[in-house]
Short mmCIF file of C-alpha atoms in Angstrom, two decimals:
data_model
loop_
_atom_site.label_atom_id
_atom_site.label_comp_id
_atom_site.label_asym_id
_atom_site.label_seq_id
_atom_site.Cartn_x
_atom_site.Cartn_y
_atom_site.Cartn_z
CA UNK J 1 -19.05 21.05 30.09
CA UNK J 2 -20.60 19.27 27.08
CA UNK J 3 -19.32 15.72 26.79
CA UNK J 4 -18.92 14.97 23.10
CA UNK J 5 -16.64 11.92 23.35
CA UNK J 6 -17.36 8.26 23.97
CA UNK J 7 -14.78 5.61 24.80
CA UNK J 8 -14.48 2.23 23.08
CA UNK J 9 -12.22 -0.46 24.48
CA UNK J 10 -11.16 -3.14 21.99
CA UNK J 11 -8.64 -5.12 24.06
CA UNK J 12 -10.45 -8.41 23.45
CA UNK J 13 -10.43 -7.77 19.72
CA UNK J 14 -7.26 -5.88 18.76
CA UNK J 15 -5.22 -7.51 21.52
CA UNK J 16 -6.46 -10.93 20.42
CA UNK J 17 -4.09 -11.00 17.45
CA UNK J 18 -1.23 -11.63 19.87
CA UNK J 19 -2.81 -14.74 21.37
CA UNK J 20 -4.29 -16.43 18.31
CA UNK J 21 -7.50 -14.83 19.63
CA UNK J 22 -7.47 -17.24 22.58
CA UNK J 23 -7.58 -15.30 25.87
CA UNK J 24 -9.44 -18.03 27.73
CA UNK J 25 -13.01 -17.73 29.00
CA UNK J 26 -12.07 -16.67 32.53
CA UNK J 27 -9.90 -13.79 31.32
CA UNK J 28 -12.48 -12.71 28.75
CA UNK J 29 -15.21 -12.58 31.38
CA UNK J 30 -12.93 -10.86 33.89
CA UNK J 31 -11.90 -8.11 31.47
CA UNK J 32 -15.53 -7.54 30.50
CA UNK J 33 -16.57 -7.30 34.17
CA UNK J 34 -13.89 -4.68 34.75
CA UNK J 35 -14.83 -2.63 31.69
CA UNK J 36 -18.52 -2.73 32.66
CA UNK J 37 -17.62 -1.59 36.16
CA UNK J 38 -15.52 1.24 34.67
CA UNK J 39 -18.57 2.25 32.60
CA UNK J 40 -16.69 2.24 29.31
CA UNK J 41 -19.21 3.30 26.66
CA UNK J 42 -18.45 0.57 24.11
CA UNK J 43 -16.85 -2.80 24.86
CA UNK J 44 -15.62 -4.69 21.81
CA UNK J 45 -15.50 -8.37 22.69
CA UNK J 46 -14.04 -9.86 19.51
CA UNK J 47 -14.55 -10.77 15.87
CA UNK J 48 -17.31 -12.07 13.66
CA UNK J 49 -15.81 -14.72 11.35
CA UNK J 50 -17.11 -17.58 9.26
CA UNK J 51 -14.54 -19.91 10.83
CA UNK J 52 -11.81 -19.96 13.47
CA UNK J 53 -14.04 -20.51 16.46
CA UNK J 54 -12.78 -22.31 19.55
CA UNK J 55 -12.97 -22.53 23.30
CA UNK J 56 -11.64 -19.43 25.01
CA UNK J 57 -11.41 -17.46 21.74
CA UNK J 58 -12.91 -14.06 21.00
CA UNK J 59 -14.24 -15.22 17.63
CA UNK J 60 -17.98 -15.58 17.06
CA UNK J 61 -20.22 -16.84 14.27
CA UNK J 62 -23.18 -14.60 15.15
CA UNK J 63 -24.57 -12.40 17.92
CA UNK J 64 -26.11 -15.38 19.73
CA UNK J 65 -22.66 -16.95 19.96
CA UNK J 66 -21.17 -13.66 21.21
CA UNK J 67 -24.02 -13.24 23.68
CA UNK J 68 -22.54 -15.76 26.12
CA UNK J 69 -20.07 -13.05 27.14
CA UNK J 70 -22.59 -10.19 27.33
CA UNK J 71 -23.79 -9.69 30.94
CA UNK J 72 -27.45 -9.30 31.79
CA UNK J 73 -26.68 -5.96 33.45
CA UNK J 74 -24.69 -3.89 30.96
CA UNK J 75 -24.42 -0.92 33.35
CA UNK J 76 -25.12 1.46 30.47
CA UNK J 77 -22.37 -0.01 28.30
CA UNK J 78 -22.91 -1.14 24.71
CA UNK J 79 -21.22 -4.22 23.26
CA UNK J 80 -19.56 -4.37 19.88
CA UNK J 81 -18.02 -6.97 17.58
CA UNK J 82 -15.79 -6.25 14.58
CA UNK J 83 -16.64 -7.90 11.25
CA UNK J 84 -13.81 -8.15 8.73
CA UNK J 85 -15.37 -7.97 5.26
CA UNK J 86 -13.04 -10.62 3.83
CA UNK J 87 -13.64 -13.10 6.69
CA UNK J 88 -17.32 -12.77 7.57
CA UNK J 89 -20.46 -12.96 5.49
CA UNK J 90 -23.17 -10.74 6.96
CA UNK J 91 -25.68 -13.27 5.65
CA UNK J 92 -24.68 -15.31 8.70
CA UNK J 93 -25.52 -12.45 11.07
CA UNK J 94 -28.74 -12.88 13.04
CA UNK J 95 -31.07 -9.96 13.75
CA UNK J 96 -30.46 -7.71 16.75
CA UNK J 97 -32.98 -8.51 19.50
CA UNK J 98 -31.38 -6.55 22.34
CA UNK J 99 -30.19 -9.65 24.20
CA UNK J 100 -26.61 -9.66 22.91
CA UNK J 101 -24.37 -7.16 21.15
CA UNK J 102 -25.52 -3.69 20.12
CA UNK J 103 -22.93 -2.59 17.54
CA UNK J 104 -21.17 -4.14 14.53
CA UNK J 105 -18.06 -2.47 13.18
CA UNK J 106 -17.45 -3.37 9.54
CA UNK J 107 -13.78 -3.09 8.49
CA UNK J 108 -12.38 -3.46 4.98
CA UNK J 109 -9.41 -2.64 2.78
CA UNK J 110 -9.60 0.17 0.25
CA UNK J 111 -10.05 -2.16 -2.73
CA UNK J 112 -13.04 -3.74 -0.94
CA UNK J 113 -14.76 -0.48 -0.02
CA UNK J 114 -17.58 -0.47 -2.54
CA UNK J 115 -18.54 -4.10 -1.99
CA UNK J 116 -18.28 -3.59 1.78
CA UNK J 117 -21.01 -0.95 1.62
CA UNK J 118 -23.50 -3.69 0.76
CA UNK J 119 -22.48 -5.51 3.95
CA UNK J 120 -22.89 -2.27 5.88
CA UNK J 121 -26.47 -1.92 4.63
CA UNK J 122 -27.30 -5.45 5.78
CA UNK J 123 -25.84 -4.82 9.25
CA UNK J 124 -28.01 -1.75 9.68
CA UNK J 125 -31.09 -3.48 8.29
CA UNK J 126 -30.66 -6.21 10.89
CA UNK J 127 -31.00 -3.63 13.66
CA UNK J 128 -27.41 -2.99 14.80
CA UNK J 129 -25.63 0.30 15.25
CA UNK J 130 -23.22 0.43 12.32
CA UNK J 131 -19.62 1.64 12.54
CA UNK J 132 -17.82 1.98 9.20
CA UNK J 133 -14.09 1.19 9.66
CA UNK J 134 -11.98 1.75 6.50
CA UNK J 135 -8.50 0.30 6.97
CA UNK J 136 -5.56 2.71 6.50
CA UNK J 137 -7.29 6.06 6.09
CA UNK J 138 -4.00 7.66 4.99
CA UNK J 139 -4.02 5.30 2.02
CA UNK J 140 -6.94 7.24 0.48
CA UNK J 141 -6.45 10.32 -1.64
CA UNK J 142 -8.60 13.29 -0.68
CA UNK J 143 -10.79 12.74 -3.75
CA UNK J 144 -11.20 9.01 -3.04
CA UNK J 145 -12.20 9.75 0.54
CA UNK J 146 -14.71 12.45 -0.40
CA UNK J 147 -16.35 10.25 -3.03
CA UNK J 148 -16.53 7.32 -0.59
CA UNK J 149 -18.03 9.44 2.20
CA UNK J 150 -20.82 10.53 -0.15
CA UNK J 151 -21.75 6.86 -0.57
CA UNK J 152 -21.46 6.26 3.18
CA UNK J 153 -23.87 9.13 3.84
CA UNK J 154 -26.56 7.26 1.93
CA UNK J 155 -26.39 4.45 4.49
CA UNK J 156 -26.43 6.79 7.51
CA UNK J 157 -24.14 4.81 9.85
CA UNK J 158 -23.79 5.65 13.53
CA UNK J 159 -20.02 6.23 13.21
CA UNK J 160 -17.32 6.55 10.55
CA UNK J 161 -13.80 5.96 11.85
CA UNK J 162 -10.37 7.38 11.16
CA UNK J 163 -8.17 4.27 11.35
CA UNK J 164 -4.43 4.90 11.59
CA UNK J 165 -3.63 1.29 10.71
CA UNK J 166 0.13 1.63 10.50
CA UNK J 167 0.67 4.20 13.24
CA UNK J 168 1.89 6.74 10.70
CA UNK J 169 -0.02 9.86 11.70
CA UNK J 170 1.28 13.15 12.99
CA UNK J 171 -1.01 15.84 14.37
CA UNK J 172 -1.05 17.61 11.01
CA UNK J 173 -2.33 14.42 9.34
CA UNK J 174 -5.04 13.98 11.94
CA UNK J 175 -6.25 17.57 11.54
CA UNK J 176 -6.27 17.33 7.74
CA UNK J 177 -8.16 14.03 7.61
CA UNK J 178 -10.66 15.06 10.28
CA UNK J 179 -11.51 18.37 8.61
CA UNK J 180 -11.96 16.60 5.27
CA UNK J 181 -14.31 14.02 6.78
CA UNK J 182 -16.08 16.50 9.04
CA UNK J 183 -16.87 18.77 6.10
CA UNK J 184 -18.33 15.97 3.95
CA UNK J 185 -19.83 13.47 6.41
CA UNK J 186 -23.45 13.74 7.51
CA UNK J 187 -23.69 15.64 10.81
CA UNK J 188 -25.75 12.83 12.31
CA UNK J 189 -22.76 10.48 12.12
CA UNK J 190 -20.06 10.35 14.79
CA UNK J 191 -16.38 10.15 13.85
CA UNK J 192 -14.17 7.54 15.49
CA UNK J 193 -10.41 7.42 15.95
CA UNK J 194 -8.36 4.21 16.15
CA UNK J 195 -4.62 4.74 16.57
CA UNK J 196 -1.45 2.62 16.75
CA UNK J 197 1.63 3.58 18.72
CA UNK J 198 4.47 3.11 16.23
CA UNK J 199 5.58 6.73 16.62
CA UNK J 200 4.92 6.96 20.37
CA UNK J 201 2.12 9.41 19.49
CA UNK J 202 -1.00 7.31 20.00
CA UNK J 203 -2.02 8.73 23.37
CA UNK J 204 -1.13 12.29 22.37
CA UNK J 205 -3.11 12.03 19.13
CA UNK J 206 -6.13 10.68 21.00
CA UNK J 207 -6.02 13.62 23.39
CA UNK J 208 -5.65 16.02 20.48
CA UNK J 209 -8.62 14.40 18.76
CA UNK J 210 -10.80 15.07 21.78
CA UNK J 211 -9.66 18.72 21.97
CA UNK J 212 -9.95 19.48 18.26
CA UNK J 213 -13.43 17.98 17.85
CA UNK J 214 -15.06 19.77 20.79
CA UNK J 215 -18.06 21.71 19.54
CA UNK J 216 -17.76 20.20 16.07
CA UNK J 217 -18.78 16.55 16.21
CA UNK J 218 -19.64 13.57 18.40
CA UNK J 219 -16.59 11.32 18.48
CA UNK J 220 -15.55 7.85 19.65
CA UNK J 221 -12.00 7.09 20.85
CA UNK J 222 -10.61 3.53 20.66
CA UNK J 223 -8.20 2.17 23.25
CA UNK J 224 -6.92 -1.10 24.69
CA UNK J 225 -5.84 -1.96 28.22
CA UNK J 226 -2.09 -1.33 28.56
CA UNK J 227 -2.15 -0.46 24.85
CA UNK J 228 -2.30 -4.19 24.00
CA UNK J 229 -2.08 -4.83 20.26
CA UNK J 230 0.15 -6.14 17.49
CA UNK J 231 3.55 -4.54 17.10
CA UNK J 232 3.68 -1.19 18.86
CA UNK J 233 0.16 -1.59 20.23
CA UNK J 234 -2.63 0.95 20.61
CA UNK J 235 -3.75 3.96 22.64
CA UNK J 236 -3.83 2.72 26.26
CA UNK J 237 -7.42 2.86 27.51
CA UNK J 238 -6.32 3.86 31.00
CA UNK J 239 -4.35 6.87 29.69
CA UNK J 240 -7.05 8.35 27.52
CA UNK J 241 -9.62 7.65 30.24
CA UNK J 242 -7.55 9.50 32.83
CA UNK J 243 -7.32 12.45 30.44
CA UNK J 244 -11.09 12.44 29.90
CA UNK J 245 -11.76 12.27 33.65
CA UNK J 246 -9.23 14.86 34.77
CA UNK J 247 -9.59 17.40 31.95
CA UNK J 248 -13.14 16.93 30.66
CA UNK J 249 -15.11 15.84 33.71
CA UNK J 250 -16.05 12.33 32.63
CA UNK J 251 -16.99 9.81 35.32
CA UNK J 252 -15.24 6.61 34.27
CA UNK J 253 -13.94 4.41 37.10
CA UNK J 254 -10.16 4.47 36.73
CA UNK J 255 -9.68 2.04 39.63
CA UNK J 256 -11.70 -0.59 37.77
CA UNK J 257 -9.32 -0.29 34.81
CA UNK J 258 -6.30 -0.60 37.10
CA UNK J 259 -7.84 -3.74 38.60
CA UNK J 260 -7.98 -5.26 35.11
CA UNK J 261 -4.29 -4.51 34.67
CA UNK J 262 -3.37 -5.98 38.06
CA UNK J 263 -5.50 -9.08 37.63
CA UNK J 264 -4.84 -10.06 34.03
CA UNK J 265 -2.14 -8.19 32.15
CA UNK J 266 0.91 -9.80 33.81
CA UNK J 267 -0.44 -13.21 32.82
CA UNK J 268 -1.12 -12.05 29.29
CA UNK J 269 2.35 -10.49 29.00
CA UNK J 270 3.91 -13.82 29.94
CA UNK J 271 2.48 -15.18 26.68
CA UNK J 272 3.11 -12.33 24.26
CA UNK J 273 4.63 -8.88 23.95
CA UNK J 274 3.88 -5.52 22.35
CA UNK J 275 5.04 -1.92 22.57
CA UNK J 276 7.24 0.69 20.98
CA UNK J 277 10.47 -0.51 19.36
CA UNK J 278 12.79 1.02 16.81
CA UNK J 279 11.62 -1.48 14.20
CA UNK J 280 7.96 -0.64 14.86
CA UNK J 281 8.87 3.03 14.52
CA UNK J 282 10.30 2.24 11.09
CA UNK J 283 7.09 0.41 10.20
CA UNK J 284 5.19 3.55 11.15
CA UNK J 285 7.45 5.74 9.02
CA UNK J 286 6.66 3.64 5.96
CA UNK J 287 3.03 2.68 6.76
CA UNK J 288 4.15 -0.96 6.73
CA UNK J 289 2.36 -3.99 8.11
CA UNK J 290 3.96 -5.28 11.31
CA UNK J 291 4.32 -8.77 9.80
CA UNK J 292 6.98 -7.36 7.46
CA UNK J 293 8.97 -6.27 10.49
CA UNK J 294 8.55 -9.60 12.29
CA UNK J 295 9.84 -11.46 9.22
CA UNK J 296 12.88 -9.25 8.70
CA UNK J 297 13.86 -9.24 12.37
CA UNK J 298 14.49 -12.99 12.16
CA UNK J 299 17.51 -12.29 9.95
CA UNK J 300 20.69 -12.34 12.01
CA UNK J 301 22.46 -9.80 9.85
CA UNK J 302 19.64 -7.27 9.59
CA UNK J 303 20.14 -3.74 10.86
CA UNK J 304 17.51 -1.11 11.51
CA UNK J 305 18.63 0.88 8.49
CA UNK J 306 18.47 -2.31 6.39
CA UNK J 307 14.81 -2.76 7.37
CA UNK J 308 14.20 0.86 6.42
CA UNK J 309 15.91 0.31 3.07
CA UNK J 310 13.93 -2.84 2.26
CA UNK J 311 10.57 -1.29 3.19
CA UNK J 312 11.39 1.70 1.04
CA UNK J 313 12.48 -0.48 -1.85
CA UNK J 314 9.47 -2.80 -2.06
CA UNK J 315 7.06 0.13 -2.43
CA UNK J 316 4.01 1.57 -0.69
CA UNK J 317 1.49 -1.00 -1.87
CA UNK J 318 3.55 -4.12 -1.08
CA UNK J 319 4.57 -3.04 2.40
CA UNK J 320 0.98 -2.49 3.52
CA UNK J 321 0.48 -6.26 3.26
CA UNK J 322 3.14 -8.92 3.68
CA UNK J 323 4.70 -10.79 0.78
CA UNK J 324 7.37 -12.95 2.38
CA UNK J 325 8.85 -14.06 -0.94
CA UNK J 326 9.29 -10.43 -1.97
CA UNK J 327 10.88 -9.59 1.40
CA UNK J 328 13.24 -12.55 1.11
CA UNK J 329 14.21 -11.54 -2.41
CA UNK J 330 14.82 -7.95 -1.34
CA UNK J 331 16.87 -9.06 1.65
CA UNK J 332 19.03 -11.28 -0.54
CA UNK J 333 19.55 -8.46 -3.03
CA UNK J 334 20.62 -6.20 -0.19
CA UNK J 335 23.22 -8.73 0.86
CA UNK J 336 24.26 -9.57 -2.65
CA UNK J 337 27.59 -7.84 -2.47
CA UNK J 338 28.96 -10.98 -4.07
CA UNK J 339 32.62 -11.19 -4.89
CA UNK J 340 35.04 -13.45 -6.65
CA UNK J 341 36.59 -15.22 -3.67
CA UNK J 342 38.52 -17.96 -5.48
CA UNK J 343 41.93 -16.61 -4.44
CA UNK J 344 40.77 -16.29 -0.84
CA UNK J 345 39.47 -19.85 -0.82
CA UNK J 346 42.77 -21.17 -2.17
CA UNK J 347 44.66 -19.24 0.49
CA UNK J 348 42.48 -20.69 3.26
CA UNK J 349 42.87 -24.19 1.84
CA UNK J 350 46.63 -23.80 1.96
CA UNK J 351 46.59 -22.73 5.60
CA UNK J 352 44.12 -25.31 6.81
CA UNK J 353 45.24 -28.11 4.53
CA UNK J 354 44.24 -31.51 5.91
CA UNK J 355 44.06 -30.31 9.49
CA UNK J 356 41.09 -30.73 11.81
CA UNK J 357 39.05 -27.58 12.45
CA UNK J 358 37.43 -26.71 15.76
CA UNK J 359 34.37 -24.51 15.28
CA UNK J 360 33.92 -22.50 18.44
CA UNK J 361 30.32 -21.25 18.60
CA UNK J 362 29.39 -18.73 21.34
CA UNK J 363 27.12 -20.97 23.43
CA UNK J 364 27.47 -21.17 27.20
CA UNK J 365 29.18 -24.59 27.08
CA UNK J 366 32.41 -22.99 25.83
CA UNK J 367 32.73 -21.78 29.43
CA UNK J 368 31.17 -24.66 31.35
CA UNK J 369 33.12 -27.25 29.32
CA UNK J 370 36.36 -25.29 28.95
CA UNK J 371 38.62 -28.13 30.13
CA UNK J 372 37.05 -30.54 27.65
CA UNK J 373 37.71 -28.05 24.87
CA UNK J 374 41.34 -27.51 25.96
CA UNK J 375 41.91 -31.27 26.04
CA UNK J 376 40.48 -31.56 22.52
CA UNK J 377 42.80 -28.79 21.30
CA UNK J 378 45.82 -30.45 22.95
CA UNK J 379 44.97 -33.80 21.39
CA UNK J 380 43.86 -32.76 17.90
CA UNK J 381 45.87 -29.56 17.41
CA UNK J 382 43.06 -28.12 15.26
CA UNK J 383 42.67 -24.82 13.48
CA UNK J 384 40.45 -22.94 15.96
CA UNK J 385 37.82 -20.71 14.39
CA UNK J 386 35.46 -18.75 16.66
CA UNK J 387 32.04 -17.73 15.35
CA UNK J 388 31.22 -14.06 15.92
CA UNK J 389 33.00 -13.76 19.27
CA UNK J 390 36.33 -13.74 21.12
CA UNK J 391 36.86 -16.20 23.97
CA UNK J 392 38.60 -14.96 27.11
CA UNK J 393 40.91 -17.95 27.58
CA UNK J 394 41.23 -19.76 24.25
CA UNK J 395 43.68 -18.83 21.51
CA UNK J 396 42.11 -18.42 18.08
CA UNK J 397 43.52 -18.92 14.62
CA UNK J 398 40.60 -17.06 13.09
CA UNK J 399 37.46 -15.27 14.07
CA UNK J 400 34.70 -15.88 11.52
CA UNK J 401 32.06 -13.15 11.17
CA UNK J 402 28.92 -12.91 9.07
CA UNK J 403 26.67 -11.13 11.58
CA UNK J 404 26.75 -7.33 11.27
CA UNK J 405 25.57 -6.70 14.84
CA UNK J 406 28.21 -9.00 16.32
CA UNK J 407 30.86 -7.27 14.24
CA UNK J 408 29.75 -3.86 15.49
CA UNK J 409 30.10 -5.12 19.06
CA UNK J 410 33.46 -6.87 18.82
CA UNK J 411 35.32 -4.45 16.56
CA UNK J 412 35.98 -2.17 19.54
CA UNK J 413 37.52 -4.95 21.63
CA UNK J 414 41.28 -4.41 22.03
CA UNK J 415 41.93 -8.04 21.04
CA UNK J 416 40.04 -7.80 17.78
CA UNK J 417 42.78 -6.26 15.64
CA UNK J 418 45.27 -8.95 16.66
CA UNK J 419 43.22 -11.87 15.35
CA UNK J 420 43.06 -13.02 11.75
CA UNK J 421 39.54 -12.77 10.40
CA UNK J 422 37.26 -14.43 7.90
CA UNK J 423 34.47 -12.05 6.88
CA UNK J 424 31.53 -12.74 4.63
CA UNK J 425 31.05 -10.18 1.88
CA UNK J 426 28.05 -8.51 3.54
CA UNK J 427 30.56 -7.00 6.00
CA UNK J 428 32.84 -5.49 3.36
CA UNK J 429 31.34 -2.01 3.76
CA UNK J 430 32.39 -1.89 7.40
CA UNK J 431 35.94 -1.09 6.38
CA UNK J 432 37.97 -3.39 8.66
CA UNK J 433 39.67 -5.56 6.04
CA UNK J 434 43.09 -5.68 7.67
CA UNK J 435 44.16 -9.28 8.29
CA UNK J 436 40.81 -10.32 6.86
CA UNK J 437 39.84 -12.92 4.29
CA UNK J 438 36.59 -12.03 2.49
CA UNK J 439 34.36 -14.86 1.28
CA UNK J 440 31.08 -14.71 -0.60
CA UNK J 441 28.03 -14.40 1.65
CA UNK J 442 25.62 -15.70 -0.98
CA UNK J 443 27.77 -18.79 -1.56
CA UNK J 444 27.27 -19.86 2.05
CA UNK J 445 23.51 -19.43 2.48
CA UNK J 446 20.70 -21.65 1.31
CA UNK J 447 17.10 -20.48 1.04
CA UNK J 448 14.17 -22.34 2.51
CA UNK J 449 14.44 -21.35 6.16
CA UNK J 450 13.72 -18.12 8.03
CA UNK J 451 17.12 -18.21 9.76
CA UNK J 452 18.98 -18.99 6.57
CA UNK J 453 21.97 -16.88 7.70
CA UNK J 454 22.85 -18.78 10.88
CA UNK J 455 26.57 -18.03 11.22
CA UNK J 456 27.72 -21.41 12.55
CA UNK J 457 26.01 -23.31 9.74
CA UNK J 458 27.40 -20.88 7.18
CA UNK J 459 30.90 -21.61 8.52
CA UNK J 460 30.27 -25.35 8.20
CA UNK J 461 29.36 -24.81 4.55
CA UNK J 462 32.58 -22.81 4.06
CA UNK J 463 34.65 -25.63 5.58
CA UNK J 464 33.00 -28.06 3.18
CA UNK J 465 34.01 -25.83 0.27
CA UNK J 466 37.55 -25.85 1.68
CA UNK J 467 37.55 -29.68 1.68
CA UNK J 468 37.94 -29.89 5.44
CA UNK J 469 37.47 -33.50 6.48
CA UNK J 470 37.26 -33.55 10.28
CA UNK J 471 35.39 -30.91 12.25
CA UNK J 472 34.84 -30.50 15.96
CA UNK J 473 32.02 -28.25 17.17
CA UNK J 474 31.92 -26.64 20.61
CA UNK J 475 29.43 -24.15 22.02
CA UNK J 476 26.66 -24.91 19.54
CA UNK J 477 24.29 -25.73 22.38
CA UNK J 478 20.77 -24.92 21.25
CA UNK J 479 18.49 -22.20 22.54
CA UNK J 480 16.08 -21.65 25.41
CA UNK J 481 14.24 -18.63 26.80
CA UNK J 482 16.67 -16.21 28.40
CA UNK J 483 14.27 -15.53 31.27
CA UNK J 484 13.92 -19.15 32.40
CA UNK J 485 17.12 -19.08 34.45
CA UNK J 486 19.43 -20.66 31.89
CA UNK J 487 22.09 -18.89 29.83
CA UNK J 488 22.32 -19.10 26.05
CA UNK J 489 25.66 -17.44 25.43
CA UNK J 490 29.24 -17.41 26.65
CA UNK J 491 28.90 -13.72 27.41
CA UNK J 492 25.89 -11.83 28.75
CA UNK J 493 26.66 -9.14 26.20
CA UNK J 494 25.66 -11.58 23.46
CA UNK J 495 22.29 -12.53 24.96
CA UNK J 496 19.18 -11.78 22.94
CA UNK J 497 16.01 -10.38 24.47
CA UNK J 498 13.50 -13.01 25.55
CA UNK J 499 11.12 -11.92 22.77
CA UNK J 500 13.64 -11.84 19.92
CA UNK J 501 13.17 -15.49 18.93
CA UNK J 502 11.06 -18.47 19.83
CA UNK J 503 13.69 -20.98 21.06
CA UNK J 504 11.65 -24.09 20.28
CA UNK J 505 11.00 -22.96 16.70
CA UNK J 506 14.60 -21.86 16.24
CA UNK J 507 15.98 -25.19 17.50
CA UNK J 508 13.68 -27.13 15.19
CA UNK J 509 14.72 -25.04 12.22
CA UNK J 510 18.44 -25.41 12.95
CA UNK J 511 18.00 -29.18 13.21
CA UNK J 512 16.35 -29.13 9.79
CA UNK J 513 19.17 -27.06 8.29
CA UNK J 514 21.81 -29.36 9.81
CA UNK J 515 20.06 -32.45 8.44
CA UNK J 516 20.08 -30.80 5.02
CA UNK J 517 23.76 -29.92 5.38
CA UNK J 518 24.59 -33.50 6.32
CA UNK J 519 22.68 -34.85 3.31
CA UNK J 520 24.21 -32.41 0.81
CA UNK J 521 27.74 -32.22 2.20
CA UNK J 522 30.29 -32.76 -0.56
CA UNK J 523 32.99 -34.32 1.63
CA UNK J 524 30.91 -36.91 3.47
CA UNK J 525 33.93 -39.05 4.33
CA UNK J 526 35.02 -36.59 7.00
CA UNK J 527 33.96 -36.77 10.65
CA UNK J 528 31.87 -34.14 12.42
CA UNK J 529 31.70 -34.43 16.20
CA UNK J 530 30.34 -32.32 19.03
CA UNK J 531 33.03 -31.57 21.60
CA UNK J 532 30.54 -30.10 24.06
CA UNK J 533 26.94 -31.19 24.79
CA UNK J 534 24.44 -29.97 22.20
CA UNK J 535 20.81 -30.58 21.40
CA UNK J 536 21.95 -30.85 17.77
CA UNK J 537 24.45 -33.70 18.25
CA UNK J 538 21.97 -36.31 16.97
CA UNK J 539 22.08 -34.68 13.55
CA UNK J 540 25.54 -36.17 12.89
CA UNK J 541 25.23 -39.60 14.46
#
């Protein structure tokens, strides 16, 4: 059987985004040893950049710098480095002398494509195998792609790659793009395929690419160990290799790849995460950069369909990059179901009057410090307002809700209908307005922080509007990783996944918001005290 496919592993390059490109020298060398033993055809060990170097990082200034990771015995493997046109000047690239890397892959955005061709010429002139890697191949029209390929043919690269940057391809897309390139690209040039797994199709598309190109063209398939890569990740090297061995008679050493996984991937996964998620699927649907998803997921009140709406609204060009100001603006517009809540505010003022209010946040201390809270209620006789949850053993005057996901969870609880509610206006469309007071969402948020819609802080702002003087806070504990043995919430049902937020960053941001609230509070004469232990208590001393 004619073997027309070669395998390229880019774990140390594409996976590096998750670790600030810092794997550590021992892991870098260990992964390379395993890939050499497996006889992977091309091993991509990192990036060429003009800056960003550091110990243990897969970032290199030239081939001599990269050569410290290239073994003397390559076992038939060839070593590659990716050069991003916008971050590396090929004038800094030394000539290929056979002692270091063999291949340079030049990647570039569509608007850079013509200038990037000059860099491609220099790479080839300096003696390296040249791979041309246009970002987001689906972003080209057929005519743009044909015209660009004609220019590429003049350079005669070793490989021209189909890069599914946003994981948006179906089989029909792959067939269409391949046939277009295959018909116009010089027959001496291989065609590569680099896929992302947003649609759970990466491995299947890679297998299809091997089948559909047989007898037509030499091809190169990209993969990463365990599919490691930003967002949904990439085609897993071990899966496509197993397919090539079992169905096409290739002789890669699968056990060597499994040894890499056993030896290194658990450690790497303790520092970062990747893989299919619903939000990454939505990114794939809209060919959106994963940074857009990461930004929007930090919003407490965001739903999957909201992310879909925002990505659709900002347009195809904007969502391929990441404009955080535009995303923030679009998110605020989505939530801007503003209302005239003056009558509601007057009604709440009448009920609360000059009474103390106990804000009951859903932290674990509302259980561990339950007697302290009951004693406070007995002594102060406050208006008790719970934030986004119902406590099993404490009577509530109100439940305050501004978080859509928490509302969806609690609305089916049999106790929910019997409690008076304060909803922010972003929940109006959910239809449960019985015994509910609706207040303006936009009136209670303040821009400048990623977690600008923290529900407890929004309630504190509402109480300030209501002229509440004295406030007790319970259950506003602070956050830590859910997998370190400690519990964040009063109920396990409320716990977030360990990758949903960075606790240290979230705590720091909440402290900043609380300091701002303290400084800008209208009714500063009132007392705010923490009834239960909290990492935020110093903010009001």
